[in-house]
Coordinates of C-alpha atoms and ligand atoms in Angstrom, one line a residue:
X571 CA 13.2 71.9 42.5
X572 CA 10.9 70.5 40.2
X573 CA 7.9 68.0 41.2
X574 CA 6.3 65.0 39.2
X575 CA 3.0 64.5 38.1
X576 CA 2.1 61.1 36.0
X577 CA -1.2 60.6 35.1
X578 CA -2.6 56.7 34.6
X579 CA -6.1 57.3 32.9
X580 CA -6.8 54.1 33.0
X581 CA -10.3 52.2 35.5
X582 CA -12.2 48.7 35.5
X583 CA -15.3 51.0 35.9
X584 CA -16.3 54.8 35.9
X585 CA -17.5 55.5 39.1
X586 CA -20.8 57.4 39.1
X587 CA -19.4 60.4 41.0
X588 CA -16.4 60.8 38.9
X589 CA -15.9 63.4 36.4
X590 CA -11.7 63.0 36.1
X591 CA -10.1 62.2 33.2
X592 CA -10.1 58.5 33.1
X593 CA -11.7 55.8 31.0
X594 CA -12.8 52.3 31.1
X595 CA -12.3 49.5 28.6
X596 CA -9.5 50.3 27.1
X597 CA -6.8 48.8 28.9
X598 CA -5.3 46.8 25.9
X599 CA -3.9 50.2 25.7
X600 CA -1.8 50.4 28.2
X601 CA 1.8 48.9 27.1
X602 CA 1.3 51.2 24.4
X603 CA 0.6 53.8 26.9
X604 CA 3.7 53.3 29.0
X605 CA 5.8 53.8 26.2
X606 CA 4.4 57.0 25.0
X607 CA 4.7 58.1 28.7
X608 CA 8.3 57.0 28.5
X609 CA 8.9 58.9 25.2
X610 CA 7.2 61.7 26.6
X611 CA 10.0 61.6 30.0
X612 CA 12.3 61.3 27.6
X613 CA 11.1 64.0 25.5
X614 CA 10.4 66.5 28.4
X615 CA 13.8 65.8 30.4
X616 CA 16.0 66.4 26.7
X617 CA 14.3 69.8 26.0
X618 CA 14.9 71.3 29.3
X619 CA 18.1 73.6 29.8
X620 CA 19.6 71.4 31.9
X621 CA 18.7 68.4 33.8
X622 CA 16.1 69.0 36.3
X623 CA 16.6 68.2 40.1
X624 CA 13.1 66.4 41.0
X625 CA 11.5 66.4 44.1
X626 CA 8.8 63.7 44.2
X627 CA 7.1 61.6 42.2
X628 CA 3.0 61.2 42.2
X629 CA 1.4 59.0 40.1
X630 CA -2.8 59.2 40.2
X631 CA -5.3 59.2 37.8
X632 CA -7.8 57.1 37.3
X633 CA -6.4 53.9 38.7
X634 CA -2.3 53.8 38.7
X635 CA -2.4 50.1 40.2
X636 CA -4.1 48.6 36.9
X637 CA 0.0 49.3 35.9
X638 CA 1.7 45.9 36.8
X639 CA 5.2 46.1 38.7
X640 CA 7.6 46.1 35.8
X641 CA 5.4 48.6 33.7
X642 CA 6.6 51.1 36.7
X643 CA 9.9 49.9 36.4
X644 CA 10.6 51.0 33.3
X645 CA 8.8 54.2 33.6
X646 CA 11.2 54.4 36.6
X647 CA 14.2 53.2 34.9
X648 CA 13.4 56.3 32.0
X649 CA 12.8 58.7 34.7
X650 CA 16.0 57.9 36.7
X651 CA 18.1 58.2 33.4
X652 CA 16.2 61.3 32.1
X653 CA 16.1 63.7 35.9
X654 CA 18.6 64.4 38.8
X655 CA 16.4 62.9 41.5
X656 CA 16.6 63.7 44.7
X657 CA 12.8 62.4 45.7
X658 CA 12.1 61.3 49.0
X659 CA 9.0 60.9 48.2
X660 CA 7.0 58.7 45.2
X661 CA 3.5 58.4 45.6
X662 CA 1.0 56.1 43.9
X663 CA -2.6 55.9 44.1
X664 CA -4.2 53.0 43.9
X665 CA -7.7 51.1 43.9
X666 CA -8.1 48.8 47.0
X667 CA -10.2 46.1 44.7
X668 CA -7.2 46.2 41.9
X669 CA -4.0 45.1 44.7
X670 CA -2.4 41.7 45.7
X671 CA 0.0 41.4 48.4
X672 CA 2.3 40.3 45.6
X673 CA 1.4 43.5 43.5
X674 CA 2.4 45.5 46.0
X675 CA 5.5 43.9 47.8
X676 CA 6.4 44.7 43.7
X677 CA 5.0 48.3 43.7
X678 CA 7.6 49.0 46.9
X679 CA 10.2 47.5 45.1
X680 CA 10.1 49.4 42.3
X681 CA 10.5 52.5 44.6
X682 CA 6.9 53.3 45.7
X683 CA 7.3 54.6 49.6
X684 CA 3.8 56.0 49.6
X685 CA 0.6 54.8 48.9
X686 CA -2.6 56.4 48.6
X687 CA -6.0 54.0 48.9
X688 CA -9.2 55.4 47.6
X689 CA -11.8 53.7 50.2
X690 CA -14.4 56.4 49.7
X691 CA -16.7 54.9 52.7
X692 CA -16.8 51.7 54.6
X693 CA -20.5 51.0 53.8
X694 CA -21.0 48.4 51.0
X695 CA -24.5 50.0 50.1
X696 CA -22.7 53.7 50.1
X697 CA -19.6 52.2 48.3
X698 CA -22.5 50.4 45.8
X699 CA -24.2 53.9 45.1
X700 CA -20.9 55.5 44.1
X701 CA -20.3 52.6 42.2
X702 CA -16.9 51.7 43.5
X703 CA -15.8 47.9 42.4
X704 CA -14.1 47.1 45.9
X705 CA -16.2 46.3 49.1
X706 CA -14.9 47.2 53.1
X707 CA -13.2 44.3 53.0
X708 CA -10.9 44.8 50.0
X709 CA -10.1 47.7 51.8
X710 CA -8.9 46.1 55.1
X711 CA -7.2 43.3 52.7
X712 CA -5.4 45.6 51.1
X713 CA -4.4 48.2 53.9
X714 CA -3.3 44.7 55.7
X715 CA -0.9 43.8 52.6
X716 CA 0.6 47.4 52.2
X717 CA 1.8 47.2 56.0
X718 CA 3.3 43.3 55.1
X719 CA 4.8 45.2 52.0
X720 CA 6.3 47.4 54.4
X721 CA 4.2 50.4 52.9
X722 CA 5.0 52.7 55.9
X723 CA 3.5 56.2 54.9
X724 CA -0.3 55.1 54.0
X725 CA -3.3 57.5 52.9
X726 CA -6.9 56.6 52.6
X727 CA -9.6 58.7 51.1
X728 CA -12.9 58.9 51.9
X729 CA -15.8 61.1 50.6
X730 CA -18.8 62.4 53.1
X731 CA -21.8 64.2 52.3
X732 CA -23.4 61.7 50.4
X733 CA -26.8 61.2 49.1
X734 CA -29.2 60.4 52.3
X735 CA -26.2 59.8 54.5
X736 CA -26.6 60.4 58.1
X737 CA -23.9 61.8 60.6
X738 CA -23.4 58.5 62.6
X739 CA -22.8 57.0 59.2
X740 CA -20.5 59.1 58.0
X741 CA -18.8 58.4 61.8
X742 CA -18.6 54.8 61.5
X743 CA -16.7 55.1 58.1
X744 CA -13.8 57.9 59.5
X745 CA -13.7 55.5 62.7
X746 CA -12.9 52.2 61.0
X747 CA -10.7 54.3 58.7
X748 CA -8.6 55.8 62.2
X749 CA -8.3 52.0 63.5
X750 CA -6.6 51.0 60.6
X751 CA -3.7 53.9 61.6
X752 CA -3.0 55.3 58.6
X753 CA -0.3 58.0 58.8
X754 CA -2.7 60.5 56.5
X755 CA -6.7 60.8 55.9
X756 CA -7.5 62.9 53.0
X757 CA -11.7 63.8 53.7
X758 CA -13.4 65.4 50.5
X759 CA -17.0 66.3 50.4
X760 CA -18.8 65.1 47.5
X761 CA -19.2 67.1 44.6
X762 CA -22.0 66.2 42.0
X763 CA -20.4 67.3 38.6
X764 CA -22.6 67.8 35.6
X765 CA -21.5 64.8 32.5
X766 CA -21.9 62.2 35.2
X767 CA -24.1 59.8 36.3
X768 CA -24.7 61.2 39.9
X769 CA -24.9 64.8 37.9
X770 CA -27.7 63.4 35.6
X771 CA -29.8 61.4 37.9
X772 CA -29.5 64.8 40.5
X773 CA -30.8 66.5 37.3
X774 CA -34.1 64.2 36.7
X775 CA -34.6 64.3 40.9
X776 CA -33.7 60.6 40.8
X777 CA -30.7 61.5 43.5
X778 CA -31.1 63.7 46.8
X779 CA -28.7 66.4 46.6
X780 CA -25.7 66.2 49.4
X781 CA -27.6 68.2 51.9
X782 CA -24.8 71.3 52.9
X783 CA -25.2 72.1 56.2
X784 CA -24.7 68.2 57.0
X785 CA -21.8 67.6 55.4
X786 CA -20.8 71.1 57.3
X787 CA -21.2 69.4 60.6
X788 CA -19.3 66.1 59.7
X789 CA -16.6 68.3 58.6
X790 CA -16.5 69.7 62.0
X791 CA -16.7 66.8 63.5
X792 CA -14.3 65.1 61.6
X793 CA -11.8 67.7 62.7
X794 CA -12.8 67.3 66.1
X795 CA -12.4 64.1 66.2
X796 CA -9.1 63.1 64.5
X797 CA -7.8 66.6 66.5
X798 CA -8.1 64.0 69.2
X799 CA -6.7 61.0 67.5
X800 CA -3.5 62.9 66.6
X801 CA -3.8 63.4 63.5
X802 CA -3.1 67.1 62.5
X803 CA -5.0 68.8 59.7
X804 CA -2.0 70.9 57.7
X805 CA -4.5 71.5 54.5
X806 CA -8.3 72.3 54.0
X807 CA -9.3 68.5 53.1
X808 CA -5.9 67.2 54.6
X809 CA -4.5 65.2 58.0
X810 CA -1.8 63.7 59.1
X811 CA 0.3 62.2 61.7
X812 CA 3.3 64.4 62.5
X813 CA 6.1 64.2 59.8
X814 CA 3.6 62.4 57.6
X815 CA 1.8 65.6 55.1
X816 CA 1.9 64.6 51.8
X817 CA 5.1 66.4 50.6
X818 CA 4.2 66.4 46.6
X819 CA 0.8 68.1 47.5
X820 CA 2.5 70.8 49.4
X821 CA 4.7 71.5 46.3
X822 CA 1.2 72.4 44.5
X823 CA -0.5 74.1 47.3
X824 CA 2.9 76.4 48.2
X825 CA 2.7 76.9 44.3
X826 CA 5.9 75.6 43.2
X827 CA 6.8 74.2 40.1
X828 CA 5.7 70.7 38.8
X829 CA 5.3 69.1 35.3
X830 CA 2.6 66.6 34.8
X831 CA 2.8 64.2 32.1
X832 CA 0.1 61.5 30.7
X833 CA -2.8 62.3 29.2
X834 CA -5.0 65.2 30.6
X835 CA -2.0 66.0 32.4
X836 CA -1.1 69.6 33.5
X837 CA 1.8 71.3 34.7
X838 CA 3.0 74.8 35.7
X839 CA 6.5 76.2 35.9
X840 CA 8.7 79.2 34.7
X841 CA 5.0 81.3 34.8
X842 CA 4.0 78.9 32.1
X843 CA 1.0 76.7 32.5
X844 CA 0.4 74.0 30.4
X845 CA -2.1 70.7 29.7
X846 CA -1.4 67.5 27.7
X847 CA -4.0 66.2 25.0
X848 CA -7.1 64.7 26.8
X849 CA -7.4 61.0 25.1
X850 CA -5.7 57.9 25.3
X851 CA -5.4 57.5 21.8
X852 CA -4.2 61.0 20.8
X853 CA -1.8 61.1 23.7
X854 CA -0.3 57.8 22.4
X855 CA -0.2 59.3 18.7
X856 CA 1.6 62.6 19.9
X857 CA 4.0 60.5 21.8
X858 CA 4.6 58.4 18.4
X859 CA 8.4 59.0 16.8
X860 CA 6.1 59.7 13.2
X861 CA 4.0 62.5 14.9
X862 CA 5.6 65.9 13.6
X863 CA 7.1 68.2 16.8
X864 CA 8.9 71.2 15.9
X865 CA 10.6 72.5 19.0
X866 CA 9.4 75.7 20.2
X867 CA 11.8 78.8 20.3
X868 CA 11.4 79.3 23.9
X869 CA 12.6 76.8 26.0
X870 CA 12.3 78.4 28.9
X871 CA 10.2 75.4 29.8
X872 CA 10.2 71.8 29.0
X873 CA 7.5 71.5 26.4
X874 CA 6.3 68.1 25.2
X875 CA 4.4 67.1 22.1
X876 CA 1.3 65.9 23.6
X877 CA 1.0 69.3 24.7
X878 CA -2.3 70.6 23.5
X879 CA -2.4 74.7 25.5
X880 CA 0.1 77.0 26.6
X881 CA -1.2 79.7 28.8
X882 CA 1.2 82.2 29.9
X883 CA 0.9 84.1 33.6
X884 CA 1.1 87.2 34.6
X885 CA 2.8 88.1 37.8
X886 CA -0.7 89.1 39.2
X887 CA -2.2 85.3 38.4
X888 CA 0.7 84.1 39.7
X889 CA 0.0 86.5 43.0
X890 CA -3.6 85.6 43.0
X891 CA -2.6 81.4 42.4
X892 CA 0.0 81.7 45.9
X893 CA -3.0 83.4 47.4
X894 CA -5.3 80.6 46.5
X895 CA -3.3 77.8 47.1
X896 CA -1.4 78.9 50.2
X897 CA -4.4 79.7 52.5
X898 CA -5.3 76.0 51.8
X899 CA -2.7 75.7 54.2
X900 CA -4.5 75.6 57.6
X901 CA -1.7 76.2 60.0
X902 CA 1.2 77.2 57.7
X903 CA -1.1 79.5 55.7
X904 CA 0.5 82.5 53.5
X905 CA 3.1 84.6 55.1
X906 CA 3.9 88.4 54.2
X907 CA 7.6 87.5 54.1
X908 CA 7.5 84.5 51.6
X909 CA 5.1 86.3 49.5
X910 CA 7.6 89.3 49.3
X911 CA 10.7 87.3 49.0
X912 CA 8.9 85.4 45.4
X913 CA 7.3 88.7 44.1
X914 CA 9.2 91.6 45.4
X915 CA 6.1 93.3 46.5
X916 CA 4.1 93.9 50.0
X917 CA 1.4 91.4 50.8
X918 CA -0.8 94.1 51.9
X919 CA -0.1 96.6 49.1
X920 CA -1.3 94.0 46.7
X921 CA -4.3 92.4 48.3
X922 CA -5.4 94.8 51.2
X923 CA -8.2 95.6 50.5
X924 CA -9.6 91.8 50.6
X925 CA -7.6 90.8 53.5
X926 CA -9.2 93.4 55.5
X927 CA -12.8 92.6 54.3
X928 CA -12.0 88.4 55.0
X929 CA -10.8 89.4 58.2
X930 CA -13.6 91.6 59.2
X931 CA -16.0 88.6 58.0
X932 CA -14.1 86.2 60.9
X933 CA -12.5 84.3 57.4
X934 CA -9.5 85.1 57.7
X935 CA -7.1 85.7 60.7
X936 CA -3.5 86.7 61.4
X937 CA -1.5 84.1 63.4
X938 CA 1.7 84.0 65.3
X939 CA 3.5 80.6 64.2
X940 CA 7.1 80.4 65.7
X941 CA 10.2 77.7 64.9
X942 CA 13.0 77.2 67.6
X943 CA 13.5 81.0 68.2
X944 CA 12.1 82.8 65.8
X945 CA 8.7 83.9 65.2
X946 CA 6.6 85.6 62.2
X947 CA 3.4 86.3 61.2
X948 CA 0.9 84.6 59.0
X949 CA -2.6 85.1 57.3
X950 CA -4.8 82.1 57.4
X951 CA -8.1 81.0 57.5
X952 CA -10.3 80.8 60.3
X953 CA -12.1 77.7 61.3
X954 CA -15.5 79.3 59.6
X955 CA -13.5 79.7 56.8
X956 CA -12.2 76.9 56.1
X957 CA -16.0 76.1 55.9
X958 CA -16.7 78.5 53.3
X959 CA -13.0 78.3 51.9
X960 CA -14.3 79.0 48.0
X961 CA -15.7 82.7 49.2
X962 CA -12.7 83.3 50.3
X963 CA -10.5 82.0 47.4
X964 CA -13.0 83.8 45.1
X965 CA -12.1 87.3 46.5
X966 CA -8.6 86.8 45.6
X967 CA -9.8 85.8 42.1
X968 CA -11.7 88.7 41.5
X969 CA -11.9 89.9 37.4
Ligands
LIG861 S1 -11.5 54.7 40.5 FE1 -11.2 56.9 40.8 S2 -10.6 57.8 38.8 FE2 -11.5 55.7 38.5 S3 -13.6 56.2 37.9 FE3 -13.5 55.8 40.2 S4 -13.2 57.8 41.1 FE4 -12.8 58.0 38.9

């Protein structure tokens, strides 16, 4: 089964951490937008063998709830005619300084039984610096109106390791975010990115670099701490309240199939990875009835005509992807038997060597993990290396 990606490019503002594909100011482009993305279902769903059994639904971006209610319900309507879905699960992200408690009792009634609130920090002068446009208290307004909306699986985000942030800062924020009980956290550590404002202000020593080791110990401490809250952490950034992971992330990280559509979107499936044309406007002119397509002789996989590269994968990227992605997964991590059943070949006699090393380094360990009566092993990564997670992804990268 097949998961959803839908990318909404659209934000008031550019934050000054971001470096996504998203712009600002040009949301008189978004009816035009939604029909392009439409086509694009449309497009995607009719070039496909056969139609596709869908598994969830995400839409992110940018800032999906600049979208008004019956903008998603056609893009609903198209994708309920266009896909056999079986979804339990249709995500949207959303800005907590762009809802209404009217723009979201319409969001769930369009379908929407997840929702995703980027909060960042609960610090006005922190949420200031990263230039957010909501405050701490569009954040509890909001989180307040999902739950009246009857929004029932909630996420907030929040980002630590900032600029001249201190530990007991960093606890307040993941504190008030606990007592607002959302079924999922999702903790990121910030990441200055050259082409952005935090990137170029880092580069003229106008910003203090996120010191590492600090963010190191919130991280621990964060883990610590919602441990003990119940919240259990299923992924290297990710927490959740039992029965509550985020079930369209898992279909990336267990490296299943998914096709992303929108601009800048990407997609992988049938050992075919693709990406959609980055701009608005281009997107929007690819998606245009006028814009020559000629369908491609392999239609192995959906193609669409905002499709801008193609890359095909080997089995062995496709072996070194599963790696990547599954030991992101803290408890469920990658096990000898799934990896033989997809590729037909022995964990070990594939990537040994690096196991061994990881696990010689305390990075990696092999885990007993049982279900009613049966019990197998699994490689995952230790809690020092889910510290220094990109060492170990890199090994599995090598040339
Ligand atoms: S709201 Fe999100 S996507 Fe938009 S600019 Fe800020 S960080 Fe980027």
């Amino acid at each position: 089964m097949v998961s959803l990606y839908f990318h909404i490019p659209f934000c008031t503002h550019r934050c000054a951490y971001c470096d996504f594909n998203t712009y600002a100011g040009q949301a008189s482009l978004i009816p035009a937008y939604v029909e392009a993305l439409c086509n694009e279902i449309r497009f995607v769903a009719g070039s496909a063998p056969e139609r596709l059994p869908v598994h969830t639904l995400f839409f992110g971006g940018g800032t999906p709830s600049l979208l008004a209610p019956s903008q998603f319900e056609k893009i609903h309507q198209t994708i309920h005619l266009s896909f056999n879905l079986t979804s339990s699960e249709t995500s949207l992200e959303a800005n907590p300084g762009t809802v209404t408690l009217d723009s979201l009792r319409g969001l769930r009634r369009v379908g929407f039984n997840r929702i995703s609130f980027g909060v960042q920090s609960f610090h006005a002068d922190e949420l200031r610096l990263l230039e957010r446009i909501h405050d701490p208290f569009d954040v509890l307004e909001a989180v307040r109106w999902a739950r009246q909306a009857e929004f029932e699986n909630l996420n907030l985000d929040l980002i630590y390791g900032l600029p001249e942030q201190t530990i007991a800062r960093w606890q307040a924020s993941l504190r008030h975010a606990v007592e607002l009980v959302p079924e999922h956290l999702s903790l990121y550590a910030l990441t200055v990115e050259r082409g952005t404002p935090f990137g170029r202000w880092a580069a003229r020593g106008l910003l203090p670099m996120p010191d590492p080791d600090l963010a190191a110990d919130m991280y621990e401490w964060a883990s610590e701490y919602l441990a003990g809250q119940g919240y259990e952490q299923y992924e290297i950034s990710n927490w959740s309240k039992p029965g509550f992971q985020c079930l369209h992330n898992l279909q990336y990280w267990r490296n299943q199939p998914y096709l992303g559509f929108g601009a800048g979107a990407h997609g992988c499936a049938n050992g075919l990875r693709i990406a959609n044309v980055l701009r608005i406007k281009n997107y929007i002119e690819h998606l245009s009835p006028l814009h020559p397509f000629p369908l491609p002789p392999d239609l192995s996989f959906p193609l669409s005509p905002a499709t801008v590269t193609q890359t095909r994968l080997t089995p062995y990227i496709e072996m070194q992807e599963t790696m990547l992605l599954g030991l992101r997964l803290t408890q469920e991590g990658m096990s000898p038997q799934v990896f033989h059943a997809r590729f037909g070949q022995e964990l070990g006699s594939v990537f040994g060597k690096e196991i061994d090393e990881l696990v010689q380094l305390g990075l990696l360990e092999w885990a007993q993990t049982s279900e009613v009566f049966e019990t197998w092993e699994v490689l995952r990564l230790t809690p020092r290396g889910r510290l220094l997670g990109n060492q170990v992804f890199m090994r599995f990268v090598g040339d």
